[in-house]
Short mmCIF file of C-alpha atoms and ligand atoms in Angstrom, two decimals:
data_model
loop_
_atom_site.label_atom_id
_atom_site.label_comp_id
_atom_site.label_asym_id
_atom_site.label_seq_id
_atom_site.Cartn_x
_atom_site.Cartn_y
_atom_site.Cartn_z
CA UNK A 1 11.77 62.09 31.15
CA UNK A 2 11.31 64.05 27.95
CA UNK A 3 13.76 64.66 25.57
CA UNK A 4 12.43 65.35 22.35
CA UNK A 5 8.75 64.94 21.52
CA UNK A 6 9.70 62.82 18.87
CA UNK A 7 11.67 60.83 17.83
CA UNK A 8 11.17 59.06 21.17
CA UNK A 9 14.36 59.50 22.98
CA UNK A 10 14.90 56.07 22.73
CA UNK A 11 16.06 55.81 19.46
CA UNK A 12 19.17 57.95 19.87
CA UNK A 13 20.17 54.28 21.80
CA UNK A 14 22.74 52.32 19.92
CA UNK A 15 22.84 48.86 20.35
CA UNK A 16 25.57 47.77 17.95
CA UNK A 17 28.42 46.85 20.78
CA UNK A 18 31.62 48.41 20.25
CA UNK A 19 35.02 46.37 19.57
CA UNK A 20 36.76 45.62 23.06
CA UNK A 21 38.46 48.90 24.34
CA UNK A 22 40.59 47.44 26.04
CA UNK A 23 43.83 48.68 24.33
CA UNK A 24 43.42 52.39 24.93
CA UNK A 25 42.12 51.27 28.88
CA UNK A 26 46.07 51.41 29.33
CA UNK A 27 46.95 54.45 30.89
CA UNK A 28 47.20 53.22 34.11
CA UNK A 29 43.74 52.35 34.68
CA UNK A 30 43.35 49.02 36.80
CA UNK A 31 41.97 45.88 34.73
CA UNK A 32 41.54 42.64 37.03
CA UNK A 33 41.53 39.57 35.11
CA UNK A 34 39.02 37.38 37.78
CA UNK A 35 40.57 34.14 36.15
CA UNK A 36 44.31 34.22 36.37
CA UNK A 37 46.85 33.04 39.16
CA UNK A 38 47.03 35.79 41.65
CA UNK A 39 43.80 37.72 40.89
CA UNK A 40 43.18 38.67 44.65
CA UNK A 41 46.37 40.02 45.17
CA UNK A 42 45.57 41.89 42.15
CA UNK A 43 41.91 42.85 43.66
CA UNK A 44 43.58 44.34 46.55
CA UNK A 45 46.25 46.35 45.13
CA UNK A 46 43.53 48.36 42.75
CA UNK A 47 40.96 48.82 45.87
CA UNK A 48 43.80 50.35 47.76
CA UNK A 49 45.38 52.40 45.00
CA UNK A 50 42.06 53.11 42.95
CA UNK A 51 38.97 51.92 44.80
CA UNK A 52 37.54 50.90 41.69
CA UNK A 53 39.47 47.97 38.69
CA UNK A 54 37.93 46.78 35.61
CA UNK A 55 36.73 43.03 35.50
CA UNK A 56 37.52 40.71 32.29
CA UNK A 57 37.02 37.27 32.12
CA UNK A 58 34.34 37.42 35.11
CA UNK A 59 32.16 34.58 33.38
CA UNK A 60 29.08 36.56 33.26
CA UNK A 61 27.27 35.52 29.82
CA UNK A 62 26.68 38.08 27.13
CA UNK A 63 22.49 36.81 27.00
CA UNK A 64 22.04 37.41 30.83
CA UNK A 65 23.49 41.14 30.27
CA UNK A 66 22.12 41.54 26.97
CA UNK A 67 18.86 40.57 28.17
CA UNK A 68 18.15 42.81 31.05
CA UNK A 69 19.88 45.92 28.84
CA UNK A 70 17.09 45.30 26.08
CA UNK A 71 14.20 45.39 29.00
CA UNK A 72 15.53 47.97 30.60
CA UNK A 73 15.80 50.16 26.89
CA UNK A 74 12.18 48.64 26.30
CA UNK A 75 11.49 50.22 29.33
CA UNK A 76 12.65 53.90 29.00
CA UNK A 77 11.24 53.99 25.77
CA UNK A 78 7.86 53.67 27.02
CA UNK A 79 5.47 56.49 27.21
CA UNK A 80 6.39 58.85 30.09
CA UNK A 81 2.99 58.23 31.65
CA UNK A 82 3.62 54.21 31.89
CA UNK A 83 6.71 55.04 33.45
CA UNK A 84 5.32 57.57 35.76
CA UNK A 85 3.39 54.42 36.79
CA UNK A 86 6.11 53.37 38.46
CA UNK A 87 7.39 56.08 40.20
CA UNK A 88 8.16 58.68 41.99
CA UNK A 89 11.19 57.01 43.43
CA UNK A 90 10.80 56.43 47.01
CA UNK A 91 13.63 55.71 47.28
CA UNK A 92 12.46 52.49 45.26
CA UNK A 93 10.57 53.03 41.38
CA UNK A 94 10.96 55.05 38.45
CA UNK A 95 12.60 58.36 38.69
CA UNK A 96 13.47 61.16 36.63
CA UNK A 97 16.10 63.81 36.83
CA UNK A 98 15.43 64.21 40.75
CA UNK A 99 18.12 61.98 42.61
CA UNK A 100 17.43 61.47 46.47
CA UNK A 101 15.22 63.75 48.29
CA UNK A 102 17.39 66.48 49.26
CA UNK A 103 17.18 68.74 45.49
CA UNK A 104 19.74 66.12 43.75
CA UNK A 105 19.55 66.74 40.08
CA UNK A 106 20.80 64.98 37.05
CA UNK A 107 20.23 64.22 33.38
CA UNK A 108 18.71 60.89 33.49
CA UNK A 109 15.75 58.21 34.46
CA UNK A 110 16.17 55.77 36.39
CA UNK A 111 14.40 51.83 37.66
CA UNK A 112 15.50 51.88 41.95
CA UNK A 113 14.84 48.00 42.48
CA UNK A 114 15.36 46.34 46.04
CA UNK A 115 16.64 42.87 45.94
CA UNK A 116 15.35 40.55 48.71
CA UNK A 117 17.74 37.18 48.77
CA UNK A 118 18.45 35.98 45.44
CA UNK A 119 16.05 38.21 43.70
CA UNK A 120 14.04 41.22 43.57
CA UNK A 121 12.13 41.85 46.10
CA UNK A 122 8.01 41.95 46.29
CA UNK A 123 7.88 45.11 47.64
CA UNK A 124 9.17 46.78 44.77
CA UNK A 125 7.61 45.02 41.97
CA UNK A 126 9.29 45.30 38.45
CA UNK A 127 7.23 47.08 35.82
CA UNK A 128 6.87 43.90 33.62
CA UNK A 129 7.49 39.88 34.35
CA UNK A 130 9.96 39.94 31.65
CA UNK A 131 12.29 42.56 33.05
CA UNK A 132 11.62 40.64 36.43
CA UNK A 133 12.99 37.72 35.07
CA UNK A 134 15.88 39.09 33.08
CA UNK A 135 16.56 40.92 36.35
CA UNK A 136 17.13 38.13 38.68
CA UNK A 137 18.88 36.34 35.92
CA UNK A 138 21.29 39.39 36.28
CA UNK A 139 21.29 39.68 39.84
CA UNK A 140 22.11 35.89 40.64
CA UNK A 141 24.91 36.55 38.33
CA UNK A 142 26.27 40.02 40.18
CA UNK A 143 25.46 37.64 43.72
CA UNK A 144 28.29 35.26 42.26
CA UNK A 145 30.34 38.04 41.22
CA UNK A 146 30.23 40.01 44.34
CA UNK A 147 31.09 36.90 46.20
CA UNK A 148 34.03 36.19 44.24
CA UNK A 149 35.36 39.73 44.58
CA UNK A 150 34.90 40.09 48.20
CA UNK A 151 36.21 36.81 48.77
CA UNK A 152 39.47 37.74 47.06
CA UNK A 153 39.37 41.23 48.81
CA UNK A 154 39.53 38.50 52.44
CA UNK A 155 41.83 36.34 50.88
CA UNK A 156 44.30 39.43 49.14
CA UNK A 157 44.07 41.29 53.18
CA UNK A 158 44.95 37.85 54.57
CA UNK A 159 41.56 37.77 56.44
CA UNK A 160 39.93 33.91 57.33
CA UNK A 161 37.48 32.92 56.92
CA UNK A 162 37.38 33.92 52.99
CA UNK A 163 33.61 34.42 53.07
CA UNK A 164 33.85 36.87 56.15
CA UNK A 165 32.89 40.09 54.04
CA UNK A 166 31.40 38.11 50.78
CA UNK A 167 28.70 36.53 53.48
CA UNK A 168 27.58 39.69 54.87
CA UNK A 169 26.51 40.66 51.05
CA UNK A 170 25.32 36.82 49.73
CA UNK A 171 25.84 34.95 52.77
CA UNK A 172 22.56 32.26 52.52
CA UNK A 173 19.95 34.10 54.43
CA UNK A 174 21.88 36.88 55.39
CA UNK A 175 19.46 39.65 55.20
CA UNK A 176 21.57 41.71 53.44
CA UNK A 177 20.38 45.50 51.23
CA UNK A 178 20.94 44.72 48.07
CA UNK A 179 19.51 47.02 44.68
CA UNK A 180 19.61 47.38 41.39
CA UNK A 181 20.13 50.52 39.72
CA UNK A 182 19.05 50.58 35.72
CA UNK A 183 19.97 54.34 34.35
CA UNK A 184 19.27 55.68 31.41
CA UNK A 185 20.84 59.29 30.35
CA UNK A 186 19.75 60.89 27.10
CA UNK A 187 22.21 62.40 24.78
CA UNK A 188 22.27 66.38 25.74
CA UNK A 189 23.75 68.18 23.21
CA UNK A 190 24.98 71.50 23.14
CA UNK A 191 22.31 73.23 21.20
CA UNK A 192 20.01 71.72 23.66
CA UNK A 193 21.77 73.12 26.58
CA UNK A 194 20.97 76.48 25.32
CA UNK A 195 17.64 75.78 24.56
CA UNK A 196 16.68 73.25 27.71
CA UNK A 197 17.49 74.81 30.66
CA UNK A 198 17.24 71.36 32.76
CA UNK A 199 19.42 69.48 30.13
CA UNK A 200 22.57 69.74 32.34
CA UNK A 201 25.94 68.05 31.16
CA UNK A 202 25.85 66.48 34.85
CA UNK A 203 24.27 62.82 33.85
CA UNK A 204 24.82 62.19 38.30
CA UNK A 205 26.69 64.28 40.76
CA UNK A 206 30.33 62.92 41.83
CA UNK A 207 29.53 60.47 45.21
CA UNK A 208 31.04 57.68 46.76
CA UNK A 209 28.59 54.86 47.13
CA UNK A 210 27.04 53.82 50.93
CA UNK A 211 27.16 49.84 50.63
CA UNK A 212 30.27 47.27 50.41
CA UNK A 213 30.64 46.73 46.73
CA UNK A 214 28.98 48.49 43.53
CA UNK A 215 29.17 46.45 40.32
CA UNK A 216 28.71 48.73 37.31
CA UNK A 217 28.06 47.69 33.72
CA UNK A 218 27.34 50.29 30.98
CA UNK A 219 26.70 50.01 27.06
CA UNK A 220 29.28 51.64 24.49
CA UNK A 221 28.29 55.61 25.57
CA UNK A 222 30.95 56.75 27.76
CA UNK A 223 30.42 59.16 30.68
CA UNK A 224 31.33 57.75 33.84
CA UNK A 225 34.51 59.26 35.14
CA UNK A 226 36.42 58.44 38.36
CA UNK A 227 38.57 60.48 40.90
CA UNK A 228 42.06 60.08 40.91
CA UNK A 229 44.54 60.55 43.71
CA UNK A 230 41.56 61.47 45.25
CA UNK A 231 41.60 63.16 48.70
CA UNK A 232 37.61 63.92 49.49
CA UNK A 233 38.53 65.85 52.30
CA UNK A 234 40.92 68.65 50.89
CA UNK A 235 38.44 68.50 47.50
CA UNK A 236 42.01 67.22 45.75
CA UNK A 237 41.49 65.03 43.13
CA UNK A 238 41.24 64.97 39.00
CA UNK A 239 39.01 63.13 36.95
CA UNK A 240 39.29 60.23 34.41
CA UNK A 241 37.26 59.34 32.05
CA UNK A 242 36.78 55.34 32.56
CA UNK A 243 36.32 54.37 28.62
CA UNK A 244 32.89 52.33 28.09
CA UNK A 245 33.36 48.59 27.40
CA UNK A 246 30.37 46.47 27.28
CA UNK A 247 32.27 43.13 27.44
CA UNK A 248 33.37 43.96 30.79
CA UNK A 249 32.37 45.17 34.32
CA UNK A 250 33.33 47.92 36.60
CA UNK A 251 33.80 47.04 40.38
CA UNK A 252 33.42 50.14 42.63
CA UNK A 253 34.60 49.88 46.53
CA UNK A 254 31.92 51.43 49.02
CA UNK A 255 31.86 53.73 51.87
CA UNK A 256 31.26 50.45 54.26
CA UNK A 257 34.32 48.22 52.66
CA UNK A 258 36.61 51.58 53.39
CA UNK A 259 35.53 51.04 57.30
CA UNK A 260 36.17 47.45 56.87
CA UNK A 261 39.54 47.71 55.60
CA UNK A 262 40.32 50.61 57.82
CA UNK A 263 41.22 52.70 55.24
CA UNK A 264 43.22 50.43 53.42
CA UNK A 265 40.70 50.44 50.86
CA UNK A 266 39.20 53.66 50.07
CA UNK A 267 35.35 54.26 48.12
CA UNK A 268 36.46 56.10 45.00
CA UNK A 269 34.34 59.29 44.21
CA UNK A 270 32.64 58.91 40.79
CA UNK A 271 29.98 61.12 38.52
CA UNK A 272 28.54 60.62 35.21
CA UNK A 273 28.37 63.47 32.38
CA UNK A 274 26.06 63.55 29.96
CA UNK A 275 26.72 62.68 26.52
CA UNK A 276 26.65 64.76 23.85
CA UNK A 277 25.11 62.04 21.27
CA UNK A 278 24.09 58.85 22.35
CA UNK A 279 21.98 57.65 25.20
CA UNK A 280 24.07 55.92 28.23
CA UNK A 281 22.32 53.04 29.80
CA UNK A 282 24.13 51.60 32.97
CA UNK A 283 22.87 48.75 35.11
CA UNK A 284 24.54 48.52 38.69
CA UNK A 285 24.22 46.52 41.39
CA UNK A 286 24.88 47.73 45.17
CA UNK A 287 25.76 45.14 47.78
CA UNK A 288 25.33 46.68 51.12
CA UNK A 289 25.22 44.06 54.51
CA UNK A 290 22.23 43.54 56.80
CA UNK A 291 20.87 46.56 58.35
CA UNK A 292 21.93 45.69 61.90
CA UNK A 293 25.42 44.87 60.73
CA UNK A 294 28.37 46.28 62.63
CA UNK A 295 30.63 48.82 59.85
CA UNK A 296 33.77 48.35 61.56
CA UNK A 297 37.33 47.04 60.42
CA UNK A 298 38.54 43.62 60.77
CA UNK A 299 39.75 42.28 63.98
CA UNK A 300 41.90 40.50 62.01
CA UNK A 301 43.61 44.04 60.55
CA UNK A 302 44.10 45.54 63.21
CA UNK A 303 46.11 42.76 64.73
CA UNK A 304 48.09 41.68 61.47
CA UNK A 305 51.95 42.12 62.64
CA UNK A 306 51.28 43.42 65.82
CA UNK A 307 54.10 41.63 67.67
CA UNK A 308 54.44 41.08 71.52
CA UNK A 309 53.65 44.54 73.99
CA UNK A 310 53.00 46.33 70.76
CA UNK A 311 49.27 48.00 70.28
CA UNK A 312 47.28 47.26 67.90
CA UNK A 313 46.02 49.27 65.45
CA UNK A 314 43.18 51.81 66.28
CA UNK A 315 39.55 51.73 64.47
CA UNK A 316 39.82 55.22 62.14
CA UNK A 317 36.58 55.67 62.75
CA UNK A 318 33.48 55.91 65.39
CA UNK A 319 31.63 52.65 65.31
CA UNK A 320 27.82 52.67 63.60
CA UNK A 321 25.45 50.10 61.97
CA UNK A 322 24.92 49.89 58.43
CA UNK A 323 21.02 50.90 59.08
CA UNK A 324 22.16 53.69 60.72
CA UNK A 325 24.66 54.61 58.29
CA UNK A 326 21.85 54.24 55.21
CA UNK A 327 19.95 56.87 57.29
CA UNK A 328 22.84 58.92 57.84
CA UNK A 329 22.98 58.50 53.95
CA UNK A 330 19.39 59.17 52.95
CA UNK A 331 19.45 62.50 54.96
CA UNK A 332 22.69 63.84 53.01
CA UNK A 333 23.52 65.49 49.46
CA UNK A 334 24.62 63.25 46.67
CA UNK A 335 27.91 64.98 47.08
CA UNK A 336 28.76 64.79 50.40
CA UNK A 337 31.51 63.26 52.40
CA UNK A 338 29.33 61.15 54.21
CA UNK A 339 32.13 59.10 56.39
CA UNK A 340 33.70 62.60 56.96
CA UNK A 341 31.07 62.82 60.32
CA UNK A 342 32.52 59.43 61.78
CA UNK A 343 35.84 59.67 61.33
CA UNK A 344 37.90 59.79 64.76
CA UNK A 345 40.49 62.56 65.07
C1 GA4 B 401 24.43 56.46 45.72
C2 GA4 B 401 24.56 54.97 45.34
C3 GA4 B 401 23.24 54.36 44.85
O1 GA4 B 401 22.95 54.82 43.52
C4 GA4 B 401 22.06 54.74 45.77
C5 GA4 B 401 21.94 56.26 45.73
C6 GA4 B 401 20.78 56.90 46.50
C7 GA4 B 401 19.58 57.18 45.57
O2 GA4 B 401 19.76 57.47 44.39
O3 GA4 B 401 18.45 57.12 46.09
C8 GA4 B 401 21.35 58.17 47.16
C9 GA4 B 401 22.91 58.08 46.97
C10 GA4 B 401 23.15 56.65 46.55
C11 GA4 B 401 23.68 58.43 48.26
C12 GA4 B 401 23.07 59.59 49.09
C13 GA4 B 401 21.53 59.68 48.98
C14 GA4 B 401 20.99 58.30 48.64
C15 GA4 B 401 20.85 59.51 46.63
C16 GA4 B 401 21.21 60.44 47.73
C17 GA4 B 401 21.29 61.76 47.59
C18 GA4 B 401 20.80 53.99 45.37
C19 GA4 B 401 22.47 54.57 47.20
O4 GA4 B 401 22.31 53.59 47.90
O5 GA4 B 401 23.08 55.72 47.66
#
């Protein structure tokens, strides 16, 4: 993607990390601290109420997420025909502005990598062995994370064994879908609204994601905003901007951990808007189960305090596979309500 000729678009990056932001985070936005007493109660209560929560003190070093960002900037500053090497996205490689393959737009480029395991996987080969490596440095540490969040998410619902959902994502062998996302969105400012037709102020469309669990991490550009209060089917929901903080993560819930849950959780619609000056890079990682995996809720929640005689409670939605949601997924618009079609009356 082109922004300017010159300077390369690249430059527009800054890489000077902002003071901690967490004091004006307040306003009723959910932070989970992953170390103290009681953190999976904590988990719990923002997946229900938010779908998404803020992670501090997750352990993750500064070097393993400093190192991918700088690859992943050395990457998008490339010449467009080195990255065109490694695209068009299919749904894996470099892309630029076109998300998906149904007419998807947005402001940005983008690295689609699969993970296979504990790393990425051969079949979609990184465009250098140093953002390789800095990758699965990252990803082993977003493995650990996602375990520990989904873990407390079992733990928090009262479900045994703890690893039931975290094992489906990083269960040894489990051949789970795992990717990793790297964005980049150049600044788009007004003037170049006027004069760029294609430089939109929509960096990506609003969406819930498909898998379990998305972990999000973003340098100091803001531009990611969540729905609030959200209600995807009556379109009733306002939007928040969720204030960058490099020293932190963002956990997102998924489509499939809504099913899980039963709706207890809910996947939180989300979009990114372009910034005006600086260049947004974001680096997420999407833990979705093995494709033959059964999306359905919990034995064990549909039972909890069901007493003698009484039902128990009824599956909210038709039962499918994950590969079959995925396809489902592939076929649709960013924007759609993709559970909407499975949903029982
Ligand atoms: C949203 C979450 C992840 O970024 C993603 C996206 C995927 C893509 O960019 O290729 C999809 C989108 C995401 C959901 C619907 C389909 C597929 C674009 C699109 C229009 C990688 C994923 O798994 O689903």
């Amino acid at each position: 993607m082109v922004v300017l000729a010159k300077p390369a678009a690249l430059e527009q990056i800054s890489l000077v990390r902002s003071p901690s932001v967490e004091d004006n985070f307040g306003a009723g936005l959910p932070v989970v601290d992953l170390a103290a007493d009681g953190a999976a109660g904590e988990v719990v209560r923002a997946c229900e109420r938010f779908g998404f929560f803020k992670v501090v003190s997750h352990g993750v070093g500064e070097g393993v997420v400093g190192r991918l960002e700088a690859e992943a900037v050395r990457f998008f500053a490339s010449p467009q025909a080195a990255k065109d090497a490694h695209g068009p996205a299919s749904p894996f490689g470099y892309g630029s502005k076109r998300i998906g393959r149904n007419g998807d737009m947005g402001w940005l480029e983008y690295l689609l990598l699969a993970i296979d395991g504990a790393s990425l996987s051969r079949s979609s080969p990184a465009p250098s062995s140093s953002l390789r490596d800095a990758a699965n440095e990252y990803v082993g540490a977003m493995r650990g994370m996602a375990r520990t969040v989904l873990e407390m998410v079992a733990e928090g619902l009262g479900v045994a064994p703890r690893g039931a959902l975290a094992d489906m994502v990083v269960g040894d062998g489990a051949a789970s879908d795992q990717i990793l996302r790297l964005n980049h969105y150049p600044p788009c400012p007004p003037l170049l609204q006027n004069l760029m037709p294609n430089c939109s102020p929509t960096g990506f469309g609003e969406h819930t994601d498909p898998q379990l669990i998305s972990i999000l991490h973003s340098n100091s550009t803001s531009g990611l905003q969540v729905a609030l209060h959200h209600d995807a089917d009556a379109g009733d929901h306002q939007w928040v901007t969720v204030p960058p903080d490099p020293a932190s993560f963002l956990v997102i819930v998924g489509d499939s951990l809504q099913v899980m849950t039963n709706g207890r959780m809910r996947s939180v619609r989300h979009r990114v808007v372009a910034n005006k000056l600086k260049s947004r890079v974001s680096m997420i990682y999407f833990g979705g189960p093995p494709l033959e995996q059964r999306i359905a809720p919990l034995r064990q929640l549909l039972v909890a305090g069901v007493g003698d005689g009484e039902e128990e409670e009824q599956s909210r939605y038709e039962e499918f596979t994950w590969g079959e949601y995925k396809k489902a997924a592939y076929l649709s618009r960013l924007g759609d309500n993709r559970l909407a079609p499975f949903h029982r009356q």
